[in-house]
PDB file of C-alpha atoms and ligand atoms in Angstrom:
ATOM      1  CA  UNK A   1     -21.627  14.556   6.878  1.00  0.00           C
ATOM      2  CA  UNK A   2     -18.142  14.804   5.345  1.00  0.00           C
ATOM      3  CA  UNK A   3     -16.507  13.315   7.619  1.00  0.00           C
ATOM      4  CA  UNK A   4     -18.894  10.063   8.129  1.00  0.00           C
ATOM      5  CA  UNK A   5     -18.648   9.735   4.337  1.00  0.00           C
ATOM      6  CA  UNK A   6     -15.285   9.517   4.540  1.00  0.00           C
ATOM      7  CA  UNK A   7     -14.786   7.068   7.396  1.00  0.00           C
ATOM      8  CA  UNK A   8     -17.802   5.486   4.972  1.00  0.00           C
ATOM      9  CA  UNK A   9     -15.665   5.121   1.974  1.00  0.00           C
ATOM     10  CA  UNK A  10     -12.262   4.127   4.350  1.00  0.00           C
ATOM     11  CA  UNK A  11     -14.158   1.402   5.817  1.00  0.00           C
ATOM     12  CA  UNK A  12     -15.212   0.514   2.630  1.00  0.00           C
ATOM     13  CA  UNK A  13     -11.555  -0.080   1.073  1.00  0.00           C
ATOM     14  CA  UNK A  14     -10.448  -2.140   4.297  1.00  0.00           C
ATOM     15  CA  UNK A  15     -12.847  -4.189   3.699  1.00  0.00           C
ATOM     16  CA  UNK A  16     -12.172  -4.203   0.029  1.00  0.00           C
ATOM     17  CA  UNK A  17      -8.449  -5.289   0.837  1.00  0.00           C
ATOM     18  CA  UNK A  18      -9.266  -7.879   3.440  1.00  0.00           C
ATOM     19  CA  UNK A  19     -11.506  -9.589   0.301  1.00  0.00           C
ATOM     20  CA  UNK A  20      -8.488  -9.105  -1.706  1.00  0.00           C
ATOM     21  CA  UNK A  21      -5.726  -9.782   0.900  1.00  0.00           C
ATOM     22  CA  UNK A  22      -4.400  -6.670   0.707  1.00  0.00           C
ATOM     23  CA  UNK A  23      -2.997  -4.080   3.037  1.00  0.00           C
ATOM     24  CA  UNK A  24      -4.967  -1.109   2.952  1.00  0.00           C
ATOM     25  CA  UNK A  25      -1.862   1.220   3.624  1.00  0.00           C
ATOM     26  CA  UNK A  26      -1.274   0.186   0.351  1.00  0.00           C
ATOM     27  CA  UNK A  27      -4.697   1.995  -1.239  1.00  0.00           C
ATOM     28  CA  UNK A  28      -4.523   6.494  -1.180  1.00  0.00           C
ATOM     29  CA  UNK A  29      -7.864   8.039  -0.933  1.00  0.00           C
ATOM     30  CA  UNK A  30      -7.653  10.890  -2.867  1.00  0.00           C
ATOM     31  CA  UNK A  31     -10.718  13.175  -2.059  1.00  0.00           C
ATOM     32  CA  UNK A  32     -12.123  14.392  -5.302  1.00  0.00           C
ATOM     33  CA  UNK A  33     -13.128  18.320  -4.571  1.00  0.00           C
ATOM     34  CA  UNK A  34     -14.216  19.822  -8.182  1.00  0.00           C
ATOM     35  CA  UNK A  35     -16.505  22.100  -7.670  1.00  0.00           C
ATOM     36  CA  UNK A  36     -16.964  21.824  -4.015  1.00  0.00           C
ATOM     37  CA  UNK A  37     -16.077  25.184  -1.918  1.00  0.00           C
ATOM     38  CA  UNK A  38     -12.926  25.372   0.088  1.00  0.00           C
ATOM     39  CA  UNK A  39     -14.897  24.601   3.265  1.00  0.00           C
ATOM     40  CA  UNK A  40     -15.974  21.176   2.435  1.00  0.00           C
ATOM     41  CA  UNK A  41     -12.199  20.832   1.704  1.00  0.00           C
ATOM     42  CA  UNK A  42     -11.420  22.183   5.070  1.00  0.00           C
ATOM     43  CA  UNK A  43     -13.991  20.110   6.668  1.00  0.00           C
ATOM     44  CA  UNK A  44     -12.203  16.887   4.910  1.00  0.00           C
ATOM     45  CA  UNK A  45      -8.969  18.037   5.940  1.00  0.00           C
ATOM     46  CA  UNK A  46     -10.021  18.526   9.278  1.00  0.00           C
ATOM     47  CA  UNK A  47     -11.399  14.552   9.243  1.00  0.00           C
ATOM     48  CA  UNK A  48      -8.081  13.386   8.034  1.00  0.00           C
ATOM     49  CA  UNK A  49      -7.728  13.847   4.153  1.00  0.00           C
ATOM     50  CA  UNK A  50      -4.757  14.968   2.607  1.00  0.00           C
ATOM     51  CA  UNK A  51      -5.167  14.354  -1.158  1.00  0.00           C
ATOM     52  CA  UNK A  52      -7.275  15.764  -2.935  1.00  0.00           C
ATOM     53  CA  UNK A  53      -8.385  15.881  -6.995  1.00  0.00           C
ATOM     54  CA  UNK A  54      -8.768  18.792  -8.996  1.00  0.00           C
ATOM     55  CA  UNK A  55      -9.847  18.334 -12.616  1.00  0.00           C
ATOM     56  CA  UNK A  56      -8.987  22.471 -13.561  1.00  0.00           C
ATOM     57  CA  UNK A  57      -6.037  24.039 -12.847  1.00  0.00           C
ATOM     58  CA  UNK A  58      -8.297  27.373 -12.121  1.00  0.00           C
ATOM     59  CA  UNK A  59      -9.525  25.762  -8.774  1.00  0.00           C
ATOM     60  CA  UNK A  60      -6.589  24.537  -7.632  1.00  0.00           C
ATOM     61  CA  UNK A  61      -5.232  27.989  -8.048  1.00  0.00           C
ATOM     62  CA  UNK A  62      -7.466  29.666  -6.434  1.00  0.00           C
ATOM     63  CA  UNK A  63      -8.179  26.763  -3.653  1.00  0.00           C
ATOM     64  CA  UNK A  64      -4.208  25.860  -2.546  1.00  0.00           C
ATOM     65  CA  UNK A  65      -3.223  29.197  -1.430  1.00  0.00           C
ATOM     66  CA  UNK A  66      -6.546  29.353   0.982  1.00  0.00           C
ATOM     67  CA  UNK A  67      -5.930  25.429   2.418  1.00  0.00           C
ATOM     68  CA  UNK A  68      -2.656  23.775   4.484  1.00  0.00           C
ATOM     69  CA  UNK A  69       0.300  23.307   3.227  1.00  0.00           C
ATOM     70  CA  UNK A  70       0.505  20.284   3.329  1.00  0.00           C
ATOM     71  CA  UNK A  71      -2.280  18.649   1.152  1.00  0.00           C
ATOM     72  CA  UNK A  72      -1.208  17.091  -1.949  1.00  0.00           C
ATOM     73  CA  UNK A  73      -3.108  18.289  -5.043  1.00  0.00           C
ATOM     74  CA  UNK A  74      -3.630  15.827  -7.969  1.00  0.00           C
ATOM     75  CA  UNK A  75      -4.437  16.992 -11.384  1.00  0.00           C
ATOM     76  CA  UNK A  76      -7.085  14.636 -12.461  1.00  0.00           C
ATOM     77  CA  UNK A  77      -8.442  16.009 -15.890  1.00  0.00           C
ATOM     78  CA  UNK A  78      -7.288  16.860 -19.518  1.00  0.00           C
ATOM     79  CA  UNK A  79      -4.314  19.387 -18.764  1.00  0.00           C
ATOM     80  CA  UNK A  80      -3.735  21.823 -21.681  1.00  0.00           C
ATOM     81  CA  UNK A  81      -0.710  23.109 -23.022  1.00  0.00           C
ATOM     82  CA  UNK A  82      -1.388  26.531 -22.687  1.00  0.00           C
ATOM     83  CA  UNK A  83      -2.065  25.830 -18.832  1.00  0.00           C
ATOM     84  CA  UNK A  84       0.683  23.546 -17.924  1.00  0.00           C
ATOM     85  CA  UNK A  85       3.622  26.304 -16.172  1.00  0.00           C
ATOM     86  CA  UNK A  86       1.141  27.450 -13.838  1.00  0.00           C
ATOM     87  CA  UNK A  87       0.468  23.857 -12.300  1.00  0.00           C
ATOM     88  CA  UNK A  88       3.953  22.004 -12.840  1.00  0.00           C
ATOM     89  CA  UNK A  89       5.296  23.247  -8.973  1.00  0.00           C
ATOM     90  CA  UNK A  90       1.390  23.121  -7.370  1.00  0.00           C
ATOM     91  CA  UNK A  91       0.828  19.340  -7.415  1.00  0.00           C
ATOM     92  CA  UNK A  92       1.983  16.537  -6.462  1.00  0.00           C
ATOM     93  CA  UNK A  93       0.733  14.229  -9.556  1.00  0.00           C
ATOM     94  CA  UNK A  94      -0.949  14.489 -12.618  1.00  0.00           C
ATOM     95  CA  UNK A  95      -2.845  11.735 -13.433  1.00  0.00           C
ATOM     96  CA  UNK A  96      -3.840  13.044 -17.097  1.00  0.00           C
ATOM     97  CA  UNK A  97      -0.949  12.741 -19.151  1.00  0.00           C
ATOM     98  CA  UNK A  98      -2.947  11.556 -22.222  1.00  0.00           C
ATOM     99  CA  UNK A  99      -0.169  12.631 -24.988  1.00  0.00           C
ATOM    100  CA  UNK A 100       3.354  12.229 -25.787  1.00  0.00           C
ATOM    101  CA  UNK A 101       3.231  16.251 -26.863  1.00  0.00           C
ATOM    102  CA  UNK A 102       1.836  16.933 -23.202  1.00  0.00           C
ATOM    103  CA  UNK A 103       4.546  15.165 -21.532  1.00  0.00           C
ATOM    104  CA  UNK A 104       7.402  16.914 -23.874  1.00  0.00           C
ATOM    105  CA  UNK A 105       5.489  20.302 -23.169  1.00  0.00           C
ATOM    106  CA  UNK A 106       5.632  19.422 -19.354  1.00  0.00           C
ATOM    107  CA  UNK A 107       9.037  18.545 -19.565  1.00  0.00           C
ATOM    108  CA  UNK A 108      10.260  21.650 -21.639  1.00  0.00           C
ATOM    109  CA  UNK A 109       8.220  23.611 -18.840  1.00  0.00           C
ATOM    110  CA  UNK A 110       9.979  21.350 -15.959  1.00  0.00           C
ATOM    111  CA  UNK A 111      13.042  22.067 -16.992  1.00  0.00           C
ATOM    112  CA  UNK A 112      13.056  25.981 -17.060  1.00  0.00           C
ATOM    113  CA  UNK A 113      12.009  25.975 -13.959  1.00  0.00           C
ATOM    114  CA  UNK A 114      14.267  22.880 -12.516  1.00  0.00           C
ATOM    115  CA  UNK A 115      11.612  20.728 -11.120  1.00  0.00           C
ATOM    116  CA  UNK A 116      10.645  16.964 -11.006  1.00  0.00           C
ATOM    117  CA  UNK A 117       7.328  16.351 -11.545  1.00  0.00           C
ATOM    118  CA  UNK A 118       5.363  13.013 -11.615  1.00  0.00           C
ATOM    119  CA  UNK A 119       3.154  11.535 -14.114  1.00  0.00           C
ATOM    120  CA  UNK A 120       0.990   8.807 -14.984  1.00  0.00           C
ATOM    121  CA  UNK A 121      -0.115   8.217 -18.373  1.00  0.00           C
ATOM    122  CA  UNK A 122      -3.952   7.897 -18.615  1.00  0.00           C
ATOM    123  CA  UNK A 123      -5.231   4.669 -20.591  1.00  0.00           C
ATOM    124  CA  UNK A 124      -8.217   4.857 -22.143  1.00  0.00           C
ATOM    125  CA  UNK A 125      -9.186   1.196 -21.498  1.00  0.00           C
ATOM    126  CA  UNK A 126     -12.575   0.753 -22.718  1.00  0.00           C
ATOM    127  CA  UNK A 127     -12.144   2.961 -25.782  1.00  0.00           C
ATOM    128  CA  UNK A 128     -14.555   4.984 -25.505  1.00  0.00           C
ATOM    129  CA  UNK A 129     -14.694   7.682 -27.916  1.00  0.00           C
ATOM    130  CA  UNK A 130     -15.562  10.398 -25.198  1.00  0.00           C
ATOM    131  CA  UNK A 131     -12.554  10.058 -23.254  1.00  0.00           C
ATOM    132  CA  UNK A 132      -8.967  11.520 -23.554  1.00  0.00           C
ATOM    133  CA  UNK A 133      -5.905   8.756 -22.975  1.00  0.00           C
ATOM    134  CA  UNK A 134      -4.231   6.557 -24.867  1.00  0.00           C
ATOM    135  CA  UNK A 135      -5.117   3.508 -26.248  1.00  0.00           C
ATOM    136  CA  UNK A 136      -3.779  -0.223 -24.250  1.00  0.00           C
ATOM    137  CA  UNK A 137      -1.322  -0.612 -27.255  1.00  0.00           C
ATOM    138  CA  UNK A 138       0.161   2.852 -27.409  1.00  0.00           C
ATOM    139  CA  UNK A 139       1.499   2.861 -23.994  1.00  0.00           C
ATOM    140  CA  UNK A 140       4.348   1.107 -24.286  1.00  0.00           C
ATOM    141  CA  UNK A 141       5.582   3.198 -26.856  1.00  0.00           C
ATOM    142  CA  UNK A 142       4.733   6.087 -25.608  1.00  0.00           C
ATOM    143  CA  UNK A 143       7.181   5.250 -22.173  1.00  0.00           C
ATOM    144  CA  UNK A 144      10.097   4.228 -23.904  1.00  0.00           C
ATOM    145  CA  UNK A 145      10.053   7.846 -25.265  1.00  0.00           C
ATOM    146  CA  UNK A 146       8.912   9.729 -22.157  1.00  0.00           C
ATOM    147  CA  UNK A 147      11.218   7.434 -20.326  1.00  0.00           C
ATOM    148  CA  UNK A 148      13.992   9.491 -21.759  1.00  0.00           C
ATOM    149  CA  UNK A 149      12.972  13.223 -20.430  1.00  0.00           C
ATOM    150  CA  UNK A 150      15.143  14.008 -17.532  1.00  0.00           C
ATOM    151  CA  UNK A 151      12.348  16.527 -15.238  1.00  0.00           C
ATOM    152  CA  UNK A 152       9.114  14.045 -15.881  1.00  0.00           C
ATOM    153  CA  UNK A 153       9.065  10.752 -14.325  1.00  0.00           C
ATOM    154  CA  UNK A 154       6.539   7.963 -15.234  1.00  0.00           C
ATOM    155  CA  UNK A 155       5.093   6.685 -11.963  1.00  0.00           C
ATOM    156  CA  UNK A 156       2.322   4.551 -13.013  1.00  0.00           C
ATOM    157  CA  UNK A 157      -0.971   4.469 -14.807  1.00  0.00           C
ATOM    158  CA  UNK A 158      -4.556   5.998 -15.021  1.00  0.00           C
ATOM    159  CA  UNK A 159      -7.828   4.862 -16.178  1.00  0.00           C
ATOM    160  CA  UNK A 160     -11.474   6.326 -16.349  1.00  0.00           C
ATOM    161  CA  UNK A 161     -13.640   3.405 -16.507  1.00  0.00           C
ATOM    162  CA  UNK A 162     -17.481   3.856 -18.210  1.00  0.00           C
ATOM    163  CA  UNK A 163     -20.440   5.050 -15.612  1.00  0.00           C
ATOM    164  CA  UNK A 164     -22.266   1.645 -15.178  1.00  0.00           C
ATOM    165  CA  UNK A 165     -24.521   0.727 -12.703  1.00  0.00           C
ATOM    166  CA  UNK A 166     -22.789  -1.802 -11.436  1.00  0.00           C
ATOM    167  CA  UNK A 167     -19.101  -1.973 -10.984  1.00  0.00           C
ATOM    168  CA  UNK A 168     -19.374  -5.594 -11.901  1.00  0.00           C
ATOM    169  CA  UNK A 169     -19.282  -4.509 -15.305  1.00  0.00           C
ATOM    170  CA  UNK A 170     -15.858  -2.652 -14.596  1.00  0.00           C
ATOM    171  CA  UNK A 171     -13.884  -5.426 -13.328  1.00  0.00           C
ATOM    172  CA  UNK A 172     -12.034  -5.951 -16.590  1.00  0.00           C
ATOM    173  CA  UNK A 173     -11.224  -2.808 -17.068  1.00  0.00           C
ATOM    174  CA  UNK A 174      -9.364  -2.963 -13.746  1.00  0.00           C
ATOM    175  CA  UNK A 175      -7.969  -6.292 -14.753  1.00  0.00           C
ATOM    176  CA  UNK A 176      -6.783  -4.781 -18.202  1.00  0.00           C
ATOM    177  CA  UNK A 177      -5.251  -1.721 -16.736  1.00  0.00           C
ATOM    178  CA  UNK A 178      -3.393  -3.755 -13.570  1.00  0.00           C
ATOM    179  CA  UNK A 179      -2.007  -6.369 -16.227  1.00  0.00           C
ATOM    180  CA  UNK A 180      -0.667  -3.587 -18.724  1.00  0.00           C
ATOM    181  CA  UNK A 181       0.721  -2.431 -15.393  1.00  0.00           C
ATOM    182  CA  UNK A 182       2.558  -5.524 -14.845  1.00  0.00           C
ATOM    183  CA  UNK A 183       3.726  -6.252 -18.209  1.00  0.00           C
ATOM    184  CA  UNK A 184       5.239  -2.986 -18.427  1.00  0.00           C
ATOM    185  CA  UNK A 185       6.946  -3.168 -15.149  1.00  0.00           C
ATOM    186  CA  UNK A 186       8.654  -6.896 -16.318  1.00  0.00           C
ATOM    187  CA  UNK A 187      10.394  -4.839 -18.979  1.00  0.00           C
ATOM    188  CA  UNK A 188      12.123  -2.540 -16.480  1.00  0.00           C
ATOM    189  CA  UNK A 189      12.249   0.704 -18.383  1.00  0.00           C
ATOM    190  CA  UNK A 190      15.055   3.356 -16.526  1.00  0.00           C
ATOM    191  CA  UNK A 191      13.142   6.302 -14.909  1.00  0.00           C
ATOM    192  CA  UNK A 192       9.677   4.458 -15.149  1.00  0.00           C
ATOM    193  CA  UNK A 193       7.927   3.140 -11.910  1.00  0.00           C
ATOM    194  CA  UNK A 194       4.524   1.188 -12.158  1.00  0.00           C
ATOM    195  CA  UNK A 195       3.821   1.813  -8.391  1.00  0.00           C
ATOM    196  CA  UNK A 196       1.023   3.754  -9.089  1.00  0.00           C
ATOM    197  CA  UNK A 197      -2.465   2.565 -10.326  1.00  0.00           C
ATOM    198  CA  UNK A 198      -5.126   4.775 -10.367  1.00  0.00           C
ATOM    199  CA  UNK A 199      -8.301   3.449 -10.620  1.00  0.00           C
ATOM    200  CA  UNK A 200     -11.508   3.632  -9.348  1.00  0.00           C
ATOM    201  CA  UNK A 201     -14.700   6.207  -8.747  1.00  0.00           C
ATOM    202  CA  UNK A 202     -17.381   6.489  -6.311  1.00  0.00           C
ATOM    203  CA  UNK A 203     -19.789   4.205  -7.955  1.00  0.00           C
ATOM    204  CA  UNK A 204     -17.027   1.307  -8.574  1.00  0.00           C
ATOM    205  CA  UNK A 205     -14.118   1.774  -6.249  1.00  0.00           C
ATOM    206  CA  UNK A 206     -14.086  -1.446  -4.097  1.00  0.00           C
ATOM    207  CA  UNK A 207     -14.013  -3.245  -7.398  1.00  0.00           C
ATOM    208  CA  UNK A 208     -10.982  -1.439  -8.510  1.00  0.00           C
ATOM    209  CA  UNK A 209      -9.244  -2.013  -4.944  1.00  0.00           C
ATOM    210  CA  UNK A 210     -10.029  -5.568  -5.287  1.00  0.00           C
ATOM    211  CA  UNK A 211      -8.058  -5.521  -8.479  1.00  0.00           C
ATOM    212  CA  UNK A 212      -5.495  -3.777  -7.071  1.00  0.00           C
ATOM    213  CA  UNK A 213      -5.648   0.049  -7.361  1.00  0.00           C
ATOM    214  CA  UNK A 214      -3.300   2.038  -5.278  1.00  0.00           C
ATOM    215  CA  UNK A 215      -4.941   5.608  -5.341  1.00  0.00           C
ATOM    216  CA  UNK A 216      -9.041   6.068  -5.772  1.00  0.00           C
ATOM    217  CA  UNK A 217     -10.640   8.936  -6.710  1.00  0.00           C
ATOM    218  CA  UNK A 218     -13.637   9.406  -4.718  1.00  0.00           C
ATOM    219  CA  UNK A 219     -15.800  12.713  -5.202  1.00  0.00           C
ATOM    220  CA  UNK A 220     -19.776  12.244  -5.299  1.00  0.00           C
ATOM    221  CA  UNK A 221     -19.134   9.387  -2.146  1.00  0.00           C
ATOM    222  CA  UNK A 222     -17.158  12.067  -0.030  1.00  0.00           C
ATOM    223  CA  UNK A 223     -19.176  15.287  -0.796  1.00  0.00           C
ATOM    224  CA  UNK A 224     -21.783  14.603  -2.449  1.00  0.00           C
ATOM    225  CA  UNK A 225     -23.616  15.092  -5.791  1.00  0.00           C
ATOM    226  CA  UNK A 226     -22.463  17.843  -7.994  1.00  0.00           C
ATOM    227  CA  UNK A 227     -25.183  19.955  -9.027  1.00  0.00           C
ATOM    228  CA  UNK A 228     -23.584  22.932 -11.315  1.00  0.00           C
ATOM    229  CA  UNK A 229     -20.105  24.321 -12.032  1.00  0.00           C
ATOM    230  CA  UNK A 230     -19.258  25.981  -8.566  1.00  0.00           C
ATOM    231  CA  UNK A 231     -19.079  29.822  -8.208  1.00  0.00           C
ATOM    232  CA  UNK A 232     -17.091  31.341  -5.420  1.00  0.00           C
ATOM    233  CA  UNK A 233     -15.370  28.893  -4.161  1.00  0.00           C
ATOM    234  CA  UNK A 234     -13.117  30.108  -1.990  1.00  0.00           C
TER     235      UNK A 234
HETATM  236  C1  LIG B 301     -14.958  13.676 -11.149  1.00  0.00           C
HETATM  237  C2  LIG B 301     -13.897  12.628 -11.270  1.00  0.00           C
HETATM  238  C3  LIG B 301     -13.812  11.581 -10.323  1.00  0.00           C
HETATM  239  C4  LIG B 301     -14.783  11.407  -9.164  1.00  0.00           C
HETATM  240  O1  LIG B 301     -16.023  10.982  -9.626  1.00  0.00           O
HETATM  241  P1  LIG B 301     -17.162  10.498  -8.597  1.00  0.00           P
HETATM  242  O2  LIG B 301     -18.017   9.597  -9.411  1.00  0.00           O
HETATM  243  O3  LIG B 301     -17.875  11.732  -8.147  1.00  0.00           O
HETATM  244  O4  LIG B 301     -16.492   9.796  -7.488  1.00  0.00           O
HETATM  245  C5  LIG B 301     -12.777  10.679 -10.458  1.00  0.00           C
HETATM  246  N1  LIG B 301     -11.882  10.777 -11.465  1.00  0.00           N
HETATM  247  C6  LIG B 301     -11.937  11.755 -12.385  1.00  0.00           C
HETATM  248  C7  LIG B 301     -10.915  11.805 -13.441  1.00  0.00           C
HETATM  249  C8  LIG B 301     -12.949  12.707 -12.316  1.00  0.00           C
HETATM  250  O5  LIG B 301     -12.993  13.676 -13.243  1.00  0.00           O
END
């Protein structure tokens, strides 16, 4: 089932890109496994996927040491402070960067232990009062200063659009996030890359791709609905 979802969902963002004229080389899935069981993971893996989101640094934890080596783990929720060292050297982006603090506390953390790690800053587009991320007009500000940290490196941006029914009523979002994106590369800021946009969920990723997301974050269209927090997962 997995792996026809998956093929599902690739088809899906070719077809997405051919609407858009896009390459679809150009467009990561990342397979969205919170609170799914390490076998669902494996059985993903096993159909191709490589990239997978984790929204607690608990389950990637416990999930990375029991899966290949060579999946890269993205940190897609509200990282705290307090939880930061133990994830810095286990993935391969954080999407979630929603503070200035966070990104000096990652960078302090970075540097003891000489890494690079990768960032995006996560927008909170739509405004809603729910979400973590900063608002359209603090971003810029926000770069020039993380901009300046030698271990973290800005490599583009993040949004969590509203559940809607349909992703119609996304498309600006998409359109707001991809021209902040653009705006901010023009300026040119040292140690800041705009390559990434991440954009896009289950119920409205073709619409993001359309407007020109480079990684989607797929989880209910891969594996499934999430019923409860998973127990034994691994
Ligand atoms: C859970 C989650 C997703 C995946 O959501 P689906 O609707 O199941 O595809 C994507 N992004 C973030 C940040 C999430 O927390």
């Amino acid at each position: 089932m997995i792996k026809e979802n998956l093929n599902e969902v690739r088809e899906n963002i070719s077809s997405a890109c051919r609407v858009s004229g896009r390459d679809s080389g150009d467009v990561t899935l990342i397979a969205v496994s919170k609170t799914k069981p390490v076998e669902m993971l494996r059985e993903a893996y096993d159909a191709g996927a490589r990239d997978f989101g984790e929204n607690k640094v608990q389950e990637i934890l416990q999930k990375a040491p029991v899966l290949p080596d060579d999946i890269r783990w993205h940190m897609i929720g509200h990282l705290q402070k307090n939880k930061v060292r133990q994830i810095i050297d286990k993935v391969f982006l954080i999407h979630s960067v929603d503070s200035v603090d966070l990104a000096e506390y990652i960078e302090k953390e970075a540097a003891k232990k000489n890494i690079d790690v990768d960032i995006l800053l996560e927008v909170n587009v739509a405004e809603e009062e729910s979400k973590y991320g900063f608002k359209v007009e603090e971003v810029m500000d926000a770069i020039l200063i993380i901009s300046k940290f030698s271990h973290v490196h800005i490599k583009g941006l993040m949004t969590i659009a509203p559940f809607v029914e349909n992703s119609e009523e996304n498309r600006d979002i998409f359109q707001k996030l991809y021209q902040l994106n653009v705006d901010i590369k023009s300026k040119n800021v040292d140690n800041v890359s705009m390559a990434v946009l991440s954009m896009g969920m289950t119920g409205d990723y073709m619409t993001a791709v359309e407007e020109g997301a480079t990684m989607i974050r797929v989880g209910t269209g891969i594996f499934g609905a999430r019923t409860k927090i998973g127990e034994n997962l691994v």
